[in-house]
Amino acid sequence: MKKIETLCQLLDEKAGCFHEYDDATEKLLTVHIDEIENQVNRRQRLIPKIDYLDARLHETAQSMDGLSEAAWDAVRLQKAKSEIPEILWPVFEKAQEVYAIANRIRLKEPLVIDRIEEELEGLSEKIRENNRSVSAKAARFSQAFQVGLGAGTPERARHI
C-alpha cells in the first residue's frame, strides 16, 4: 500500500533528522566552547524539519481509510505491535527506530545542560577575576594619577 510506504519514508527522514540532532547533541558534550553555539544552532535548524515531518505523518496516517487510527497509533507507538494490523508493522518498526534515537537524545540533554552550566560558571569566574584585576589596576592608576597631580598635597588641592 502506497501510504504505508509513505509513512515509512517519512519515518526514515525523521530518523535522519534525529541522527543529525543526536550528533549535534553529542558534540555539545565534547566540543570547544567556541563551537557550542554552532551546534546549538545546528539543532535549532532541525526542529522545523522534524515538525514538518510530524505534520506530514499525521496527515498521511489520517488519510488512510479504515486504518487511520491504527496507523497513527503505529506512528506514535501508542499500542503494542500485536494490537495493530499486521500490514502496519513496518510503520511500527520504523517508529521504534525513531523513538530509540529520540530517547538517546533525551538521556543526553541533562548532560548537555550540565556542560553548558559548567562553561558558563567558568566564564563567569574569568570575568570576575578580570574585573578584580581591572578594578585593582584602575584604583592604582587613579591613585598614581592623583599623586602625580599632587592632589594629595594641601597646596595643590587649593588650585584644583
PDB file of C-alpha atoms in Angstrom:
ATOM      1  CA  MET A   1       0.000   0.000   0.000  1.00  0.00           C
ATOM      2  CA  LYS A   2       1.404   3.364  -1.085  1.00  0.00           C
ATOM      3  CA  LYS A   3       0.503   5.264   2.088  1.00  0.00           C
ATOM      4  CA  ILE A   4       2.288   2.729   4.277  1.00  0.00           C
ATOM      5  CA  GLU A   5       5.406   3.214   2.151  1.00  0.00           C
ATOM      6  CA  THR A   6       4.967   6.972   2.528  1.00  0.00           C
ATOM      7  CA  LEU A   7       4.728   6.635   6.315  1.00  0.00           C
ATOM      8  CA  CYS A   8       7.883   4.511   6.362  1.00  0.00           C
ATOM      9  CA  GLN A   9       9.709   7.004   4.157  1.00  0.00           C
ATOM     10  CA  LEU A  10       8.663   9.920   6.382  1.00  0.00           C
ATOM     11  CA  LEU A  11       9.805   7.999   9.451  1.00  0.00           C
ATOM     12  CA  ASP A  12      13.154   7.328   7.743  1.00  0.00           C
ATOM     13  CA  GLU A  13      13.511  11.064   7.088  1.00  0.00           C
ATOM     14  CA  LYS A  14      12.610  11.805  10.698  1.00  0.00           C
ATOM     15  CA  ALA A  15      15.193   9.255  11.852  1.00  0.00           C
ATOM     16  CA  GLY A  16      17.779  11.036   9.694  1.00  0.00           C
ATOM     17  CA  CYS A  17      16.931  14.364  11.323  1.00  0.00           C
ATOM     18  CA  PHE A  18      17.144  12.784  14.760  1.00  0.00           C
ATOM     19  CA  HIS A  19      20.505  11.203  13.902  1.00  0.00           C
ATOM     20  CA  GLU A  20      21.822  14.638  12.959  1.00  0.00           C
ATOM     21  CA  TYR A  21      20.272  16.171  16.086  1.00  0.00           C
ATOM     22  CA  ASP A  22      21.877  13.401  18.152  1.00  0.00           C
ATOM     23  CA  ASP A  23      25.234  14.079  16.524  1.00  0.00           C
ATOM     24  CA  ALA A  24      24.984  17.776  17.373  1.00  0.00           C
ATOM     25  CA  THR A  25      23.940  16.863  20.919  1.00  0.00           C
ATOM     26  CA  GLU A  26      26.939  14.556  21.270  1.00  0.00           C
ATOM     27  CA  LYS A  27      29.242  17.293  20.019  1.00  0.00           C
ATOM     28  CA  LEU A  28      27.809  19.697  22.597  1.00  0.00           C
ATOM     29  CA  LEU A  29      29.308  17.378  25.197  1.00  0.00           C
ATOM     30  CA  THR A  30      32.812  17.469  23.739  1.00  0.00           C
ATOM     31  CA  VAL A  31      33.486  20.473  21.504  1.00  0.00           C
ATOM     32  CA  HIS A  32      35.496  23.520  22.485  1.00  0.00           C
ATOM     33  CA  ILE A  33      33.423  26.305  23.969  1.00  0.00           C
ATOM     34  CA  ASP A  34      33.772  28.359  20.779  1.00  0.00           C
ATOM     35  CA  GLU A  35      31.891  25.653  18.852  1.00  0.00           C
ATOM     36  CA  ILE A  36      28.926  25.293  21.248  1.00  0.00           C
ATOM     37  CA  GLU A  37      26.828  27.989  19.580  1.00  0.00           C
ATOM     38  CA  ASN A  38      27.236  26.339  16.150  1.00  0.00           C
ATOM     39  CA  GLN A  39      25.995  23.007  17.492  1.00  0.00           C
ATOM     40  CA  VAL A  40      23.047  24.624  19.272  1.00  0.00           C
ATOM     41  CA  ASN A  41      22.140  26.413  16.023  1.00  0.00           C
ATOM     42  CA  ARG A  42      22.507  23.157  14.108  1.00  0.00           C
ATOM     43  CA  ARG A  43      19.974  21.534  16.427  1.00  0.00           C
ATOM     44  CA  GLN A  44      17.637  24.526  16.150  1.00  0.00           C
ATOM     45  CA  ARG A  45      17.619  24.297  12.359  1.00  0.00           C
ATOM     46  CA  LEU A  46      16.397  20.694  12.573  1.00  0.00           C
ATOM     47  CA  ILE A  47      13.344  21.432  14.711  1.00  0.00           C
ATOM     48  CA  PRO A  48      11.184  22.905  11.893  1.00  0.00           C
ATOM     49  CA  LYS A  49      12.087  19.928   9.682  1.00  0.00           C
ATOM     50  CA  ILE A  50      11.036  17.493  12.396  1.00  0.00           C
ATOM     51  CA  ASP A  51       7.816  19.433  12.987  1.00  0.00           C
ATOM     52  CA  TYR A  52       7.094  19.365   9.257  1.00  0.00           C
ATOM     53  CA  LEU A  53       7.651  15.596   9.131  1.00  0.00           C
ATOM     54  CA  ASP A  54       5.371  15.132  12.151  1.00  0.00           C
ATOM     55  CA  ALA A  55       2.629  17.082  10.391  1.00  0.00           C
ATOM     56  CA  ARG A  56       3.077  15.003   7.221  1.00  0.00           C
ATOM     57  CA  LEU A  57       2.999  11.784   9.251  1.00  0.00           C
ATOM     58  CA  HIS A  58      -0.236  12.838  10.912  1.00  0.00           C
ATOM     59  CA  GLU A  59      -1.770  13.919   7.619  1.00  0.00           C
ATOM     60  CA  THR A  60      -0.795  10.683   5.868  1.00  0.00           C
ATOM     61  CA  ALA A  61      -1.989   8.472   8.726  1.00  0.00           C
ATOM     62  CA  GLN A  62      -5.303  10.318   8.892  1.00  0.00           C
ATOM     63  CA  SER A  63      -5.854   9.836   5.159  1.00  0.00           C
ATOM     64  CA  MET A  64      -5.753   6.044   5.423  1.00  0.00           C
ATOM     65  CA  ASP A  65      -9.368   4.959   5.077  1.00  0.00           C
ATOM     66  CA  GLY A  66     -10.259   2.375   7.698  1.00  0.00           C
ATOM     67  CA  LEU A  67      -6.703   2.329   9.079  1.00  0.00           C
ATOM     68  CA  SER A  68      -6.211   5.940  10.097  1.00  0.00           C
ATOM     69  CA  GLU A  69      -6.446   5.411  13.858  1.00  0.00           C
ATOM     70  CA  ALA A  70      -4.305   2.279  13.780  1.00  0.00           C
ATOM     71  CA  ALA A  71      -1.758   3.971  11.505  1.00  0.00           C
ATOM     72  CA  TRP A  72      -1.486   6.964  13.824  1.00  0.00           C
ATOM     73  CA  ASP A  73      -1.146   4.592  16.806  1.00  0.00           C
ATOM     74  CA  ALA A  74       1.662   2.801  14.953  1.00  0.00           C
ATOM     75  CA  VAL A  75       3.461   6.069  14.176  1.00  0.00           C
ATOM     76  CA  ARG A  76       3.233   7.200  17.813  1.00  0.00           C
ATOM     77  CA  LEU A  77       3.789   3.718  19.301  1.00  0.00           C
ATOM     78  CA  GLN A  78       0.549   4.076  21.232  1.00  0.00           C
ATOM     79  CA  LYS A  79      -0.228   0.364  21.137  1.00  0.00           C
ATOM     80  CA  ALA A  80       1.772  -2.831  21.200  1.00  0.00           C
ATOM     81  CA  LYS A  81       2.782  -4.254  17.856  1.00  0.00           C
ATOM     82  CA  SER A  82       0.375  -7.146  18.335  1.00  0.00           C
ATOM     83  CA  GLU A  83      -2.522  -4.694  18.780  1.00  0.00           C
ATOM     84  CA  ILE A  84      -2.175  -3.094  15.355  1.00  0.00           C
ATOM     85  CA  PRO A  85      -2.935  -4.688  11.978  1.00  0.00           C
ATOM     86  CA  GLU A  86      -0.010  -6.668  10.597  1.00  0.00           C
ATOM     87  CA  ILE A  87       0.021  -4.514   7.464  1.00  0.00           C
ATOM     88  CA  LEU A  88       1.188  -1.603   9.683  1.00  0.00           C
ATOM     89  CA  TRP A  89       4.038  -3.486  11.369  1.00  0.00           C
ATOM     90  CA  PRO A  90       6.689  -1.918   9.083  1.00  0.00           C
ATOM     91  CA  VAL A  91       5.435   1.519  10.203  1.00  0.00           C
ATOM     92  CA  PHE A  92       5.574   0.437  13.834  1.00  0.00           C
ATOM     93  CA  GLU A  93       9.154  -0.857  13.430  1.00  0.00           C
ATOM     94  CA  LYS A  94      10.313   2.376  11.767  1.00  0.00           C
ATOM     95  CA  ALA A  95       8.651   4.362  14.546  1.00  0.00           C
ATOM     96  CA  GLN A  96      10.544   2.272  17.113  1.00  0.00           C
ATOM     97  CA  GLU A  97      13.824   3.234  15.433  1.00  0.00           C
ATOM     98  CA  VAL A  98      12.893   6.923  15.587  1.00  0.00           C
ATOM     99  CA  TYR A  99      11.876   6.729  19.232  1.00  0.00           C
ATOM    100  CA  ALA A 100      15.086   4.898  20.140  1.00  0.00           C
ATOM    101  CA  ILE A 101      17.113   7.803  18.735  1.00  0.00           C
ATOM    102  CA  ALA A 102      14.833  10.334  20.437  1.00  0.00           C
ATOM    103  CA  ASN A 103      15.286   8.516  23.736  1.00  0.00           C
ATOM    104  CA  ARG A 104      19.095   8.631  23.386  1.00  0.00           C
ATOM    105  CA  ILE A 105      18.846  12.377  22.832  1.00  0.00           C
ATOM    106  CA  ARG A 106      16.541  12.776  25.820  1.00  0.00           C
ATOM    107  CA  LEU A 107      19.031  10.971  28.044  1.00  0.00           C
ATOM    108  CA  LYS A 108      21.882  13.242  26.885  1.00  0.00           C
ATOM    109  CA  GLU A 109      20.030  16.517  27.449  1.00  0.00           C
ATOM    110  CA  PRO A 110      20.807  16.758  31.202  1.00  0.00           C
ATOM    111  CA  LEU A 111      24.491  16.178  30.394  1.00  0.00           C
ATOM    112  CA  VAL A 112      24.395  18.962  27.814  1.00  0.00           C
ATOM    113  CA  ILE A 113      22.779  21.325  30.310  1.00  0.00           C
ATOM    114  CA  ASP A 114      25.418  20.439  32.913  1.00  0.00           C
ATOM    115  CA  ARG A 115      28.209  21.058  30.391  1.00  0.00           C
ATOM    116  CA  ILE A 116      26.836  24.442  29.369  1.00  0.00           C
ATOM    117  CA  GLU A 117      26.307  25.451  33.006  1.00  0.00           C
ATOM    118  CA  GLU A 118      29.913  24.465  33.802  1.00  0.00           C
ATOM    119  CA  GLU A 119      31.192  26.510  30.877  1.00  0.00           C
ATOM    120  CA  LEU A 120      29.073  29.497  31.947  1.00  0.00           C
ATOM    121  CA  GLU A 121      30.352  29.232  35.508  1.00  0.00           C
ATOM    122  CA  GLY A 122      33.925  29.079  34.211  1.00  0.00           C
ATOM    123  CA  LEU A 123      33.346  32.160  32.067  1.00  0.00           C
ATOM    124  CA  SER A 124      31.693  33.984  34.970  1.00  0.00           C
ATOM    125  CA  GLU A 125      34.685  33.244  37.174  1.00  0.00           C
ATOM    126  CA  LYS A 126      37.063  34.535  34.492  1.00  0.00           C
ATOM    127  CA  ILE A 127      35.010  37.724  34.219  1.00  0.00           C
ATOM    128  CA  ARG A 128      35.058  38.169  37.996  1.00  0.00           C
ATOM    129  CA  GLU A 129      38.842  37.653  38.022  1.00  0.00           C
ATOM    130  CA  ASN A 130      39.275  40.141  35.195  1.00  0.00           C
ATOM    131  CA  ASN A 131      37.053  42.667  36.944  1.00  0.00           C
ATOM    132  CA  ARG A 132      39.027  42.320  40.160  1.00  0.00           C
ATOM    133  CA  SER A 133      42.254  42.742  38.243  1.00  0.00           C
ATOM    134  CA  VAL A 134      40.961  45.692  36.206  1.00  0.00           C
ATOM    135  CA  SER A 135      39.462  47.326  39.297  1.00  0.00           C
ATOM    136  CA  ALA A 136      42.740  46.956  41.154  1.00  0.00           C
ATOM    137  CA  LYS A 137      44.688  48.379  38.209  1.00  0.00           C
ATOM    138  CA  ALA A 138      42.216  51.247  37.833  1.00  0.00           C
ATOM    139  CA  ALA A 139      42.486  52.041  41.537  1.00  0.00           C
ATOM    140  CA  ARG A 140      46.290  52.022  41.355  1.00  0.00           C
ATOM    141  CA  PHE A 141      46.196  54.189  38.239  1.00  0.00           C
ATOM    142  CA  SER A 142      43.769  56.609  39.835  1.00  0.00           C
ATOM    143  CA  GLN A 143      45.895  56.802  42.948  1.00  0.00           C
ATOM    144  CA  ALA A 144      49.072  57.306  40.913  1.00  0.00           C
ATOM    145  CA  PHE A 145      47.325  59.941  38.805  1.00  0.00           C
ATOM    146  CA  GLN A 146      46.204  61.845  41.890  1.00  0.00           C
ATOM    147  CA  VAL A 147      49.673  61.661  43.410  1.00  0.00           C
ATOM    148  CA  GLY A 148      51.187  62.714  40.081  1.00  0.00           C
ATOM    149  CA  LEU A 149      48.994  65.793  40.037  1.00  0.00           C
ATOM    150  CA  GLY A 150      49.820  66.491  43.613  1.00  0.00           C
ATOM    151  CA  ALA A 151      46.138  66.455  44.515  1.00  0.00           C
ATOM    152  CA  GLY A 152      47.117  64.851  47.772  1.00  0.00           C
ATOM    153  CA  THR A 153      49.018  67.997  48.919  1.00  0.00           C
ATOM    154  CA  PRO A 154      47.090  70.866  50.516  1.00  0.00           C
ATOM    155  CA  GLU A 155      48.767  73.446  48.248  1.00  0.00           C
ATOM    156  CA  ARG A 156      47.833  71.573  45.058  1.00  0.00           C
ATOM    157  CA  ALA A 157      44.287  70.858  46.289  1.00  0.00           C
ATOM    158  CA  ARG A 158      43.571  74.604  46.529  1.00  0.00           C
ATOM    159  CA  HIS A 159      44.385  75.062  42.862  1.00  0.00           C
ATOM    160  CA  ILE A 160      42.164  72.252  41.629  1.00  0.00           C
TER     161      ILE A 160
END
